Every structure is written in C-alpha cells, then in structure tokens.
C-alpha cells in the first residue's frame, strides 16, 4: 500500500482513543435512538438485506410494484425488478396532497444577497413547465441532457425535469473548462445543454455561456442550448441553437404528468476521475438510487419536518445530487442552497446564513472546516448558531483537530457529527454514524449502515481481523450502486469487480479498529483527493503533455493542511526549451484550461528526467516523498536531477 497511507495508518493508531457518545438530549428523540437499536436494525438487515430495502422502497410511491427485489448476476444488479416509478413524482407530486403543499422546498441565497423560496407547489409548477420546454425541444425518454449551471434553483429544476420525462441528466460542474465540458457532452452524446449566462463567484461572474459556446463547436450531438438569464452579463446568442429559459417556459403548459419509468431506467450520468486519464461516466438508475438516498437522508441526518437542511455541495458533484437535491426533496424537507463563495463578502458569510435562515442541519466538507478553523473563532462567534442540531462531513478523512473544532465552535458541543463515507459510485451514504445511536470517534466514519455489507479485506477477499488494515470493499449489491460506466461495461468490470474476486472494490485503503470502526486511510490508486474532489494524476499528466514545450510529466499529491492534498507536477521539457517562472505559470493555467481550476497544480517542478524503474514505470513513491518535503528552496526554476536517484533505485532492485 502507498506510503502516505501507511503514515496515516500510524497516525490513526495514535489517536483512536477519543469517543463521543450521542448527546443524550439528541438521542432521546432520534429515529434510531441507541446503540442497541442500531445493532438490531443491522442484524435484521444482514439476515435479509432484500427485506430491509424492500421496506425502505415501500415508503416511496410506485406506479406499479416490483416483482422481485433484487436480481444479481455479478457484477450487474437490478433492483425492484418490474416496478415502475418516477423520482420527480416522489420529490414533488407526492407532497402536494398534504400539509407539505405550501411548505418551503428550496430556500436559495445568491452571492449578492438575493433570497428566493420555492414551495413544493411552486417547485412542481416550475419543473413541469421546464419539462414541457425540454419536450418541445425534442427531448424524449432516454435522451441525455447536459446541465452546466451555477448553484441556482434552476439547476435542481432542470434535474427534476429530466427525471420527470425520463431524460438522463449529466451535470457538469460549472468550474470545469470548456474542454472538459465538451468531452463529457461527447461521451454521453448529449442532445441538449442547459446553462446560464453566468454565475456568481467571489464577486465576479463566471462566464458559463462562453464555455458552452466553445464546447458546443466540437459537440455535434447537441441540438439546442437552453440559457437561463441569471447574472445578467452580455452573451452571444446563436440563432437556431440557443433558447432563453424564460421564453421556453413562458410558452409551456404547467401540466406535465410524470413518466412511468422502469425501476432500472437510467437517471443520471456523472463523470468522475479514475486511475486512467479518461473520466468515467458513472451511471445511476431510478428505483434503487431513490430508495437508498431517501433512507439515508432520513436516518443519517435524522431529518424532521421542521428542519432547515443545508448541504454546501455543488450540484456538479454527487453530494449535490443525492443530498442537496434528491434526498431532502424525497423526504419533503426544506433545503437551503447558496450560490457563491464561502468567504464572500466576508469570512462570516456561512455563519450569517445559518443564523438568518435558522439552519438546523449543516453538511459540508473537511476542507471547508479547516479553512474556517484557520480563520479563527471570532467569525462564527458573531452569529447565533443555536438553530443547529446536527453537523455532517463528507469527501475526505477529517483530521481530529478539525473535527473537534467543528463540534465545539460550530456545534456548541451539543450537535452530533456524522462523518459519512461514500462515493460517486455508491450513490448514497454507506458508512456513517447514526446520530442518536453511534458514538463518534473523530476521524472515523464508524460503521457500515444497515443493509450495507462493507468490510476491510486482504487481496484474497478475506476479512481482516479487528485492529488491521486492508482494502475497503462492499460484498453485496446495494440499491444505489452504479450500474455501469457509460459506454464501457468492460472498464466497469475491470475497475470495480476484478481486483478482489466477487466484491466491489472501492479504491480506498482502510483499517478496522478494535470496535470494528472503519478508518479510511485514502486512495490506493492514482487518484488524488483535493478539497474532497477526485482528480486523476493521469488526467493532469495528459493535459500537461498537451503543451508544446512539455516532453513528459508525472503528477503526485502532496499533503496540504487545508485541501487534504495538493497537486504537484514534475515536468521535463522538450530539447531547447528552458524552464522559467513564466513557463510554470503558463503550465498551471494550461491545466486549468484543459480540466478546470480545481486541477491547477499548486506546484510545478522542472526536472531533467523522471525516476523510473527498469521497466520504465515512473517511481511515484519517490516523487511523493520529494513533493512532501516541501517547496524547492532558492531559484524557482531549479532542475532536479532524478537520473542519479533512478540509478540508485535500480541498483537496489
Ligand atoms: O477516498 C474516499 C473519499 O472520497 C472518495 C469518493 O470521492 P467522490 O466519488 O468524489 O465522492 C465524494 C463525496 C461522496 C472516497 O473513495 N471520501 C469520501 N467520504 C469520505 C472519504 N474519505 C474519508 N472519509 C469520508 N467521510
């Protein structure tokens, strides 16, 4: 296993001690109120996972019930076979006959300060109008629709509209470049792109429509672009291709019955990085996804009718799909969403919103928590945060120091914290405390949820004893699991189901402590986790070699206090090209343009050659150690001589 992982493992051993039982006042009224209650649920679900998920699915609306709960032929699962349903119906229509009809479904705040609220009835109307708009552009069941939007209610409306008509949405994070957008559109063969003129970020406008114009030039599958007027910036309108959102919906009917869709009907494709260069289109389907997302939102967040729930993720990531959009709406909750940057106009923006909107559940990423911790206690201290009753984290391991700060300074020592482990591929939370039942240990996602057969195993698939480390796997299919990689089932099999026979391999290394708690140690493949976002080292490397001056590159992660990991690129230049600080900046921008700002290397290091094994494999371990050693002192253009290191290594072999 990776060196970095080994180091973390030692770190974990040192700090496993502290344990925080659920606050008694919280446990008293919790859905799952005790350790014993969780154990009972888990045991029953382990005995018959199908029965457990069957009951969860029955809490939702189905046009036609299923014949069979699970059909499993490794590695392909079908859940709720023969059943028909609709996710948009379950998020909206189902709530219209009762007291939730006029309840706030979404409360949105924009960076400049505007606040908009949609009740369930209003959201239903907007979704129906837009769904009919999509139909008028020729969108039919199964067609792919790319969504490239800022974090505005219309992004959620577009997703729900797709789900309503049975179109498959592919949300692309607004921070991705035109090139990354084009690749995703082409891979999914999207017929429509939904975007906006721009979005707000740090007081400036992100020009999304310009990126779409550039992407669409190289995307022949696109027949129409829908543009939301949001930031009000000047844009180019291409006659025959572009349609303003408000004009499209002005001509639409507000009546749009939800399509009766097969439980296995494709719901969305979401691209994520793997260990090879090309992003993978993770495919999720309808019935199983809906069931597990609904169950986990209700139980992990212990969601109540009167909660104001805020998940800070962008719709461009899986968390924004499952726990900003679908999970809360499936449960008839009130979800808050915020479009802009966390520190704009000042470092207390988040706390001011929590106080003003009386947020009661707050779900964010460790990287954000670390940023706030650094800024000091005075900013949250200015605001009344007593509306909060539960906190959550996701995306990467949280260091105990940040966990404790979060609990004390934000949670006022009274809010339980749920550290939730899951992935784009798993669709929903898999390992997590249940807040009224599970004692938390800072840094551990604790235990697999009922109905989830996750374990830590060795290479042969044998469960490791308590107190040991290994590979994190899932041994049985779960309802919200990915069904395949879009257009590449072979890669699906190879990537997830071939490394450890008969089991789903997560790509994470993990350790089980003496209580069976799972501690995630990090990725064991060539995937980086920067601010909770997954980046492939190979994807960045292939972007770099796309530059005319670059001969070869190797990208590794180095530990970063705020972001978890930072991108460090070692670059060799083509003959006759000289390193310079300007070229470093140019290469950093080059990567940002090819992939997006999140992939911009924190550091570029020029080198004469890269250390390789005799078989030509780049010795990443060595590079990681060098990268972790800190920035090169002195001349920023210093060349590193890996020739010698490589020779030394070869002599050792
Ligand atoms: O390495 C794990 C880490 O993030 C990976 C999944 O990334 P992605 O598909 O982008 O989804 C992120 C949001 C669900 C995992 O393989 N990860 C996620 N949550 C945690 C985590 N690592 C430790 N603790 C977590 N709670």
XYZ file of C-alpha atoms and ligand atoms in Angstrom:
679
model
C 0.000 0.000 0.000
C 1.019 3.601 -0.529
C 3.483 5.262 1.795
C 1.136 8.121 2.536
C -1.458 5.584 3.550
C 0.992 3.855 5.869
C 1.803 7.132 7.541
C -1.866 7.894 8.044
C -2.287 4.451 9.464
C 0.249 5.181 12.193
C -1.433 8.495 12.767
C -4.730 6.690 13.175
C -3.263 4.298 15.730
C -2.150 7.222 17.816
C -5.498 8.872 18.065
C -8.070 6.122 18.093
C -8.816 6.710 21.748
C -11.364 9.516 21.917
C -15.018 8.593 21.643
C -18.044 10.901 21.705
C -21.351 9.242 22.536
C -24.515 10.771 21.051
C -25.649 13.764 23.133
C -28.414 12.348 25.379
C -30.869 15.136 24.509
C -30.459 14.282 20.840
C -30.661 10.519 21.288
C -33.889 10.790 23.270
C -35.947 11.737 20.226
C -33.755 10.264 17.466
C -35.143 7.906 14.823
C -32.593 5.304 15.812
C -32.143 6.174 19.491
C -29.496 3.772 20.818
C -26.568 1.538 20.010
C -28.821 -1.454 20.645
C -31.455 -0.131 18.234
C -28.833 0.229 15.506
C -27.434 -3.228 16.208
C -30.926 -4.685 15.938
C -31.582 -2.945 12.621
C -28.179 -4.022 11.297
C -28.680 -7.639 12.332
C -32.110 -7.819 10.712
C -30.797 -6.201 7.527
C -27.816 -8.570 7.446
C -30.159 -11.542 7.749
C -32.246 -10.354 4.850
C -30.936 -7.267 3.058
C -33.667 -7.597 0.479
C -36.386 -7.427 3.079
C -34.741 -4.379 4.599
C -34.527 -2.488 1.294
C -37.973 -3.678 0.313
C -39.416 -1.900 3.342
C -37.433 1.255 2.509
C -38.728 1.240 -1.082
C -42.303 0.870 0.125
C -42.077 4.238 1.857
C -41.993 5.781 -1.624
C -44.531 5.955 -4.423
C -44.581 3.346 -7.194
C -46.952 3.306 -10.156
C -46.539 -0.452 -10.296
C -44.965 -2.605 -7.577
C -41.892 -4.716 -8.301
C -41.955 -8.463 -8.861
C -38.532 -9.138 -7.430
C -36.432 -7.049 -5.040
C -33.020 -7.956 -6.443
C -31.688 -9.704 -9.486
C -27.951 -10.207 -9.097
C -25.564 -11.623 -11.615
C -22.059 -10.453 -10.703
C -21.366 -7.619 -11.411
C -24.768 -6.489 -12.664
C -27.609 -5.735 -10.270
C -31.229 -4.883 -10.914
C -33.277 -3.603 -8.004
C -37.063 -3.629 -7.676
C -37.404 -5.542 -10.918
C -40.574 -4.850 -12.876
C -41.580 -1.878 -10.712
C -42.342 1.497 -12.282
C -41.884 4.825 -10.577
C -40.646 8.379 -11.117
C -38.135 10.243 -8.990
C -39.559 13.668 -9.802
C -43.020 12.430 -8.781
C -41.608 11.209 -5.495
C -39.821 14.515 -4.856
C -42.790 16.709 -5.752
C -46.260 15.361 -6.569
C -46.264 13.017 -3.579
C -46.113 16.012 -1.233
C -48.888 18.043 -2.821
C -51.881 16.376 -1.209
C -50.932 17.102 2.384
C -49.504 19.779 4.643
C -46.279 19.976 2.667
C -48.066 21.511 -0.312
C -47.188 25.069 0.713
C -44.061 24.231 2.696
C -40.721 25.655 1.521
C -38.929 23.040 -0.563
C -35.954 25.204 -1.520
C -34.632 28.395 0.015
C -31.882 29.868 -2.092
C -29.494 32.707 -1.403
C -27.337 34.214 -4.134
C -23.902 35.640 -3.509
C -25.028 39.255 -3.986
C -27.700 38.633 -1.319
C -30.939 37.879 -3.152
C -33.149 35.269 -1.443
C -35.754 33.163 -3.248
C -38.042 30.491 -1.831
C -39.973 27.790 -3.683
C -42.773 25.889 -2.023
C -43.407 22.309 -3.099
C -46.340 23.535 -5.176
C -44.253 26.235 -6.852
C -41.351 23.881 -7.486
C -43.723 21.352 -9.011
C -45.021 24.031 -11.363
C -41.541 25.196 -12.423
C -40.379 21.624 -13.008
C -43.482 20.839 -15.073
C -43.013 23.980 -17.181
C -39.392 23.194 -17.844
C -40.086 19.512 -18.524
C -42.573 20.553 -21.196
C -39.984 23.002 -22.511
C -37.498 20.151 -22.867
C -40.118 18.078 -24.653
C -40.777 20.952 -27.078
C -37.069 20.822 -27.974
C -37.450 17.169 -28.876
C -36.192 15.606 -25.645
C -37.587 12.102 -25.226
C -37.179 9.277 -22.733
C -33.551 8.119 -22.611
C -32.070 11.237 -24.253
C -29.091 12.785 -22.490
C -29.203 16.369 -21.253
C -26.031 18.115 -20.078
C -26.507 20.638 -17.258
C -23.752 23.233 -16.797
C -25.131 25.688 -14.286
C -24.259 27.750 -11.248
C -25.776 26.625 -7.938
C -29.213 28.133 -8.572
C -32.674 26.599 -8.047
C -32.976 26.197 -11.817
C -30.151 23.637 -11.736
C -32.285 21.470 -9.439
C -35.372 22.256 -11.539
C -33.556 21.072 -14.680
C -32.518 17.833 -12.978
C -36.052 17.170 -11.732
C -37.466 17.999 -15.171
C -35.175 15.434 -16.798
C -36.158 12.824 -14.227
C -39.806 13.672 -14.880
C -39.655 12.935 -18.597
C -37.147 10.087 -18.309
C -34.245 12.014 -19.851
C -30.816 11.200 -18.416
C -29.096 14.204 -16.879
C -25.365 14.725 -16.867
C -24.482 17.618 -14.606
C -21.045 19.079 -15.276
C -19.566 21.220 -12.501
C -19.549 24.891 -13.540
C -15.865 25.131 -12.600
C -14.885 22.682 -15.325
C -13.372 24.090 -18.502
C -14.951 24.203 -21.970
C -12.760 21.290 -22.994
C -13.808 19.137 -20.057
C -17.432 20.010 -20.787
C -17.045 19.100 -24.447
C -15.522 15.696 -23.594
C -18.417 14.913 -21.249
C -21.036 16.033 -23.771
C -19.432 13.897 -26.450
C -19.015 10.838 -24.279
C -22.678 10.928 -23.271
C -23.864 12.186 -26.688
C -25.999 14.851 -25.029
C -28.736 16.333 -27.186
C -29.342 19.451 -25.104
C -27.168 21.632 -22.910
C -28.788 23.652 -20.130
C -26.702 26.573 -18.912
C -26.904 30.160 -17.726
C -25.364 33.419 -18.877
C -23.105 33.335 -15.841
C -22.793 32.544 -12.159
C -21.511 34.475 -9.151
C -18.207 33.603 -7.574
C -16.175 35.899 -5.290
C -17.934 38.991 -6.546
C -17.147 38.185 -10.181
C -19.140 36.491 -12.906
C -18.163 33.049 -14.123
C -18.921 33.186 -17.855
C -20.578 29.814 -18.297
C -22.274 30.536 -21.610
C -18.925 31.372 -23.273
C -17.598 27.974 -22.225
C -20.714 26.293 -23.620
C -20.294 28.118 -26.947
C -16.742 26.846 -27.177
C -17.683 23.302 -26.152
C -20.631 23.029 -28.492
C -18.442 23.833 -31.507
C -16.902 20.402 -31.035
C -20.064 18.564 -29.980
C -22.187 17.564 -32.977
C -24.729 15.691 -30.829
C -26.029 18.974 -29.345
C -29.231 20.167 -30.990
C -30.171 23.007 -28.644
C -28.817 25.083 -25.746
C -31.140 26.468 -23.071
C -29.855 29.617 -21.360
C -31.037 30.908 -18.015
C -30.798 34.657 -17.547
C -29.175 34.888 -14.153
C -26.068 37.050 -13.782
C -27.147 39.481 -16.490
C -23.802 39.540 -18.295
C -23.624 40.100 -22.053
C -23.552 36.853 -24.009
C -23.710 35.756 -27.617
C -26.993 34.218 -28.689
C -26.674 31.777 -31.563
C -29.871 31.822 -33.587
C -31.338 28.399 -34.224
C -29.323 26.836 -31.386
C -29.914 28.921 -28.235
C -33.209 29.286 -26.349
C -33.770 31.543 -23.365
C -35.131 29.575 -20.406
C -37.799 32.204 -19.633
C -39.104 32.246 -23.203
C -39.203 28.473 -23.395
C -41.173 28.131 -20.171
C -43.458 31.085 -20.994
C -44.872 29.072 -23.886
C -45.052 25.792 -21.926
C -48.007 24.173 -20.216
C -47.719 23.673 -16.433
C -49.267 20.240 -16.770
C -46.716 17.502 -17.284
C -47.594 14.100 -15.849
C -44.528 12.187 -14.645
C -43.481 9.355 -16.969
C -43.971 5.862 -15.585
C -40.391 4.649 -15.674
C -38.942 1.237 -15.117
C -37.071 0.964 -11.830
C -33.853 0.415 -13.790
C -34.410 3.359 -16.142
C -31.175 5.434 -16.337
C -31.429 8.529 -14.151
C -28.079 10.254 -14.468
C -24.522 10.019 -15.640
C -21.917 11.738 -13.508
C -18.301 11.866 -14.578
C -15.586 11.187 -12.076
C -11.867 10.548 -12.208
C -10.389 7.097 -12.136
C -6.829 5.905 -12.275
C -6.616 6.299 -16.042
C -6.772 9.553 -17.961
C -10.326 9.467 -19.265
C -13.104 10.414 -16.805
C -15.657 7.682 -16.175
C -19.358 8.273 -16.735
C -20.899 6.678 -13.650
C -24.427 5.541 -14.436
C -27.170 5.544 -11.807
C -30.705 4.290 -12.316
C -34.055 5.198 -10.807
C -35.668 2.948 -8.190
C -32.692 1.707 -6.192
C -30.975 5.083 -6.137
C -34.146 6.788 -4.954
C -34.677 4.228 -2.189
C -31.237 4.363 -0.626
C -30.912 8.142 -0.972
C -34.294 8.626 0.722
C -33.490 6.205 3.544
C -30.036 7.588 4.291
C -31.170 11.234 4.230
C -33.926 10.458 6.669
C -31.873 8.364 9.064
C -28.295 9.642 8.857
C -29.437 13.256 9.195
C -32.332 12.279 11.428
C -34.412 14.594 9.278
C -37.513 16.256 10.738
C -40.395 18.099 9.153
C -39.298 21.402 10.707
C -35.585 21.165 9.832
C -33.836 23.627 7.557
C -31.219 21.452 5.970
C -28.112 22.815 4.247
C -25.715 20.719 2.216
C -23.000 23.019 0.863
C -22.056 20.813 -2.125
C -22.470 21.978 -5.704
C -24.885 20.099 -7.962
C -21.847 19.267 -10.108
C -20.764 16.611 -7.593
C -22.549 13.516 -6.405
C -23.188 15.048 -2.983
C -25.123 17.807 -4.732
C -27.219 15.162 -6.458
C -28.012 12.902 -3.533
C -28.000 15.245 -0.539
C -28.662 18.726 -1.872
C -31.345 17.897 -4.428
C -32.918 14.464 -4.261
C -32.527 13.314 -0.640
C -34.204 16.292 1.070
C -36.965 16.601 -1.540
C -37.749 12.881 -1.368
C -38.310 13.425 2.344
C -40.417 16.559 1.929
C -37.791 18.622 3.738
C -36.790 22.271 3.445
C -33.402 22.508 1.748
C -31.278 25.622 1.748
C -28.824 26.356 -1.058
C -26.213 29.084 -1.527
C -24.708 30.008 -4.832
C -21.497 31.847 -4.060
C -18.089 31.588 -2.441
C -17.804 30.776 1.274
C -15.757 33.845 2.215
C -17.637 36.482 0.176
C -18.166 39.233 1.119
C -16.504 38.269 4.426
C -15.268 35.268 6.396
C -18.556 35.011 8.331
C -20.842 34.541 5.308
C -21.746 30.938 6.170
C -22.434 31.712 9.833
C -24.544 34.697 8.932
C -26.677 32.496 6.664
C -27.039 29.811 9.333
C -28.244 32.470 11.775
C -30.576 34.239 9.334
C -32.198 31.125 7.864
C -32.146 29.190 11.146
C -30.341 26.249 9.539
C -30.659 23.154 11.729
C -28.626 20.577 9.774
C -25.327 21.549 8.184
C -23.397 19.157 5.894
C -20.045 20.240 4.498
C -16.507 19.105 3.625
C -13.437 18.844 5.887
C -11.519 21.235 3.637
C -14.091 23.962 4.342
C -13.975 23.217 8.058
C -10.178 23.522 8.071
C -10.378 26.830 6.225
C -12.832 28.216 8.783
C -10.824 26.874 11.677
C -7.796 28.778 10.420
C -9.764 31.995 10.221
C -10.475 31.757 13.932
C -13.444 31.584 16.289
C -14.388 35.246 16.097
C -16.330 34.908 12.828
C -18.744 32.177 13.910
C -18.746 33.887 17.316
C -20.506 36.917 15.845
C -23.615 34.915 14.975
C -26.273 32.927 16.761
C -25.725 29.320 15.676
C -28.078 27.756 18.204
C -30.523 26.664 15.484
C -28.025 23.938 14.528
C -28.764 20.461 15.871
C -26.716 18.184 13.612
C -23.466 18.517 11.661
C -22.091 16.359 8.866
C -18.905 15.937 6.842
C -18.075 14.193 3.600
C -15.439 13.856 0.913
C -12.219 13.007 2.696
C -10.964 11.922 6.084
C -11.349 14.669 8.664
C -8.431 15.278 10.975
C -9.421 15.054 14.659
C -8.345 18.626 15.351
C -10.783 19.970 12.743
C -13.480 17.550 13.950
C -13.167 18.822 17.498
C -13.192 22.452 16.384
C -16.324 21.788 14.327
C -18.046 20.166 17.292
C -17.077 22.881 19.747
C -17.174 26.102 17.758
C -19.956 25.396 15.275
C -21.908 22.716 17.106
C -21.654 24.312 20.563
C -20.808 20.825 21.977
C -24.467 19.881 21.595
C -24.645 18.684 17.944
C -23.645 15.189 16.943
C -21.383 14.945 13.884
C -21.970 12.410 11.148
C -18.808 11.623 9.173
C -20.264 9.996 6.073
C -18.213 7.792 3.760
C -19.452 7.143 0.261
C -18.524 7.717 -3.396
C -19.919 8.835 -6.732
C -20.182 5.134 -7.491
C -22.085 4.191 -4.345
C -24.720 6.885 -4.988
C -25.617 7.159 -1.313
C -24.002 7.091 2.120
C -22.605 3.659 3.038
C -20.581 4.076 6.233
C -21.666 6.569 8.850
C -22.749 7.095 12.413
C -26.489 7.198 13.071
C -26.501 10.326 15.209
C -28.673 9.080 18.068
C -27.079 5.655 18.170
C -23.391 5.669 17.333
C -20.569 7.006 19.461
C -18.362 9.036 17.135
C -14.587 8.817 17.029
C -13.064 11.883 15.374
C -11.621 10.819 12.022
C -13.635 7.617 11.588
C -16.783 7.209 9.507
C -17.608 4.485 12.054
C -19.759 1.560 10.874
C -21.453 0.332 7.689
C -25.119 1.348 7.638
C -27.800 -1.345 7.964
C -28.235 -3.114 4.629
C -24.675 -2.272 3.535
C -22.164 -5.113 3.578
C -18.917 -3.107 3.604
C -15.751 -4.636 5.027
C -11.976 -4.356 5.088
C -10.334 -7.345 3.410
C -6.990 -8.597 2.149
C -6.156 -9.144 -1.536
C -7.896 -12.533 -1.461
C -11.084 -11.025 -0.140
C -10.639 -12.371 3.386
C -11.946 -10.128 6.139
C -9.027 -8.701 8.139
C -9.066 -9.121 11.927
C -10.020 -6.171 14.119
C -7.056 -3.881 14.503
C -5.718 -4.465 10.968
C -5.715 -2.675 7.643
C -6.556 -3.676 4.092
C -8.863 -2.811 1.216
C -12.322 -1.372 1.616
C -14.879 -3.442 -0.289
C -18.626 -3.952 -0.493
C -19.546 -7.606 -0.548
C -23.136 -7.467 -1.665
C -25.020 -5.267 -4.112
C -26.765 -2.227 -2.636
C -29.714 -0.370 -4.187
C -27.953 2.872 -5.154
C -24.855 1.230 -6.627
C -23.596 2.333 -10.004
C -24.872 0.073 -12.764
C -22.006 0.514 -15.197
C -19.616 3.019 -16.729
C -21.477 4.708 -19.563
C -20.458 3.076 -22.832
C -17.737 0.943 -21.245
C -19.006 -2.071 -19.353
C -15.623 -3.777 -19.666
C -13.987 -0.958 -17.765
C -16.749 -1.219 -15.164
C -15.922 -4.879 -14.625
C -12.169 -4.348 -14.631
C -12.167 -1.296 -12.409
C -14.537 -2.391 -9.683
C -15.108 -6.112 -9.805
C -11.839 -7.733 -10.836
C -9.333 -6.622 -8.246
C -10.838 -8.640 -5.415
C -12.866 -11.533 -6.758
C -16.649 -11.250 -6.441
C -16.594 -7.979 -4.488
C -16.909 -4.299 -5.270
C -13.538 -2.645 -4.737
C -13.806 0.968 -3.607
C -10.219 2.043 -4.359
C -9.769 3.044 -0.704
C -7.458 1.578 1.869
C -8.968 1.281 5.349
C -8.427 -0.071 8.808
C -10.776 -1.676 11.318
C -10.164 -0.782 14.951
C -10.877 -2.933 17.981
C -14.544 -1.904 17.949
C -14.936 -2.679 14.248
C -14.950 1.032 13.366
C -13.688 1.775 9.875
C -10.946 4.365 9.357
C -10.460 5.436 5.761
C -6.766 5.742 5.000
C -7.017 7.205 1.497
C -6.901 6.093 -2.117
C -4.586 3.300 -3.076
C -4.743 4.063 -6.796
C -3.508 7.078 -8.739
C -6.354 9.261 -7.621
C -5.870 12.488 -5.676
C -8.333 13.993 -3.270
C -8.057 17.770 -3.423
C -10.603 19.576 -1.238
C -12.757 16.457 -1.318
C -12.728 16.375 -5.122
C -11.369 13.493 -7.034
C -8.654 14.130 -9.592
C -6.753 11.595 -11.617
C -2.992 12.042 -11.777
C -3.041 10.676 -15.327
C -5.676 13.145 -16.442
C -3.451 16.028 -15.315
C -0.376 14.407 -16.837
C -2.037 14.053 -20.200
C -3.154 17.685 -20.018
C 0.447 18.758 -19.354
C 1.961 16.791 -22.218
C -0.579 18.518 -24.457
C 1.571 21.647 -24.061
C 4.023 22.136 -26.923
C 7.050 22.510 -24.597
C 6.413 19.504 -22.363
C 8.129 16.188 -23.048
C 6.956 14.208 -20.042
C 5.266 14.735 -16.732
C 4.442 12.927 -13.518
C 1.804 14.196 -11.134
C 1.630 13.273 -7.469
C -0.236 14.546 -4.448
C 1.474 16.161 -1.518
C -0.131 16.633 1.886
C -1.821 20.002 2.261
C -3.110 21.393 5.502
C -6.263 22.933 4.065
C -7.021 20.942 0.924
C -6.026 17.473 2.135
C -3.789 17.039 -0.882
C -2.293 19.440 -3.398
C -1.321 18.735 -6.998
C 2.444 18.632 -7.571
C 3.655 18.129 -11.144
C 7.159 17.103 -12.181
C 7.803 18.197 -15.751
C 10.563 17.525 -18.259
C 10.780 19.920 -21.164
C 11.460 19.223 -24.813
C 15.006 19.861 -26.090
C 15.893 23.521 -26.387
C 13.143 24.707 -24.037
C 14.268 26.454 -20.892
C 12.453 26.423 -17.598
C 11.306 29.758 -16.244
C 8.858 31.048 -13.623
C 6.699 32.341 -16.508
C 6.538 28.877 -18.014
C 5.440 27.484 -14.652
C 2.548 29.917 -14.571
C 1.720 29.122 -18.158
C 1.614 25.387 -17.454
C -0.546 25.856 -14.389
C -3.017 27.867 -16.454
C -2.775 25.320 -19.241
C -4.013 22.577 -16.898
C -6.752 24.849 -15.535
C -7.941 25.476 -19.071
C -7.859 21.795 -20.023
C -9.629 20.459 -16.930
C -10.731 23.266 -14.645
C -9.377 25.467 -11.889
C -9.578 22.671 -9.288
C -6.899 20.720 -11.174
C -4.452 23.669 -11.398
C -1.149 22.355 -9.963
C -0.127 24.009 -6.710
C 3.430 23.354 -7.730
C 5.352 22.660 -10.942
C 8.865 21.274 -10.646
C 11.080 21.110 -13.694
C 13.400 18.165 -13.938
C 15.923 16.749 -16.414
C 14.461 13.292 -16.251
C 11.940 11.324 -14.234
C 12.994 8.492 -11.953
C 11.891 5.223 -13.497
C 12.194 1.554 -12.777
C 13.944 -0.643 -15.270
C 10.614 -1.497 -16.845
C 10.006 2.218 -17.408
C 7.441 2.780 -14.671
C 7.673 6.175 -13.018
C 8.633 5.799 -9.392
C 5.789 7.752 -7.890
C 6.589 6.805 -4.338
C 9.881 8.605 -4.653
C 8.248 11.622 -6.209
C 5.659 11.718 -3.482
C 8.393 11.755 -0.869
C 10.183 14.566 -2.651
C 6.955 16.502 -3.087
C 6.085 16.068 0.602
C 9.476 17.501 1.520
C 8.186 20.985 0.764
C 8.874 23.555 -1.884
C 12.280 23.749 -3.532
C 14.324 26.460 -1.926
C 16.171 29.120 -3.869
C 15.864 29.531 -7.592
C 12.305 28.665 -8.574
C 13.473 27.140 -11.813
C 15.830 24.654 -10.113
C 16.241 21.482 -12.049
C 16.109 18.265 -10.121
C 18.451 15.539 -11.153
C 16.485 12.343 -10.939
C 18.978 10.469 -13.084
C 21.045 9.727 -10.000
C 18.070 8.780 -7.869
C 16.852 6.461 -10.572
C 20.255 4.805 -10.796
C 20.364 4.319 -7.050
C 16.953 2.722 -7.122
C 17.928 0.409 -9.976
C 20.945 -0.750 -8.057
C 18.661 -1.635 -5.175
C 16.384 -3.788 -7.327
O -11.491 8.268 -0.768
C -12.826 8.388 -0.349
C -13.150 9.846 -0.123
O -13.691 10.315 -1.350
C -13.776 9.235 -2.303
C -15.021 9.400 -3.143
O -14.922 10.559 -3.886
P -16.150 11.074 -4.753
O -16.658 9.988 -5.623
O -15.703 12.317 -5.405
O -17.295 11.378 -3.722
C -17.104 12.287 -2.691
C -18.412 12.533 -1.976
C -19.201 11.336 -1.642
C -13.783 8.000 -1.458
O -13.371 6.863 -2.196
N -14.158 10.024 0.941
C -15.459 10.355 0.800
N -16.050 10.498 2.004
C -15.114 10.243 2.934
C -13.906 9.932 2.259
N -12.779 9.606 2.933
C -12.845 9.582 4.285
N -13.950 9.865 4.987
C -15.109 10.214 4.364
N -16.179 10.505 5.083
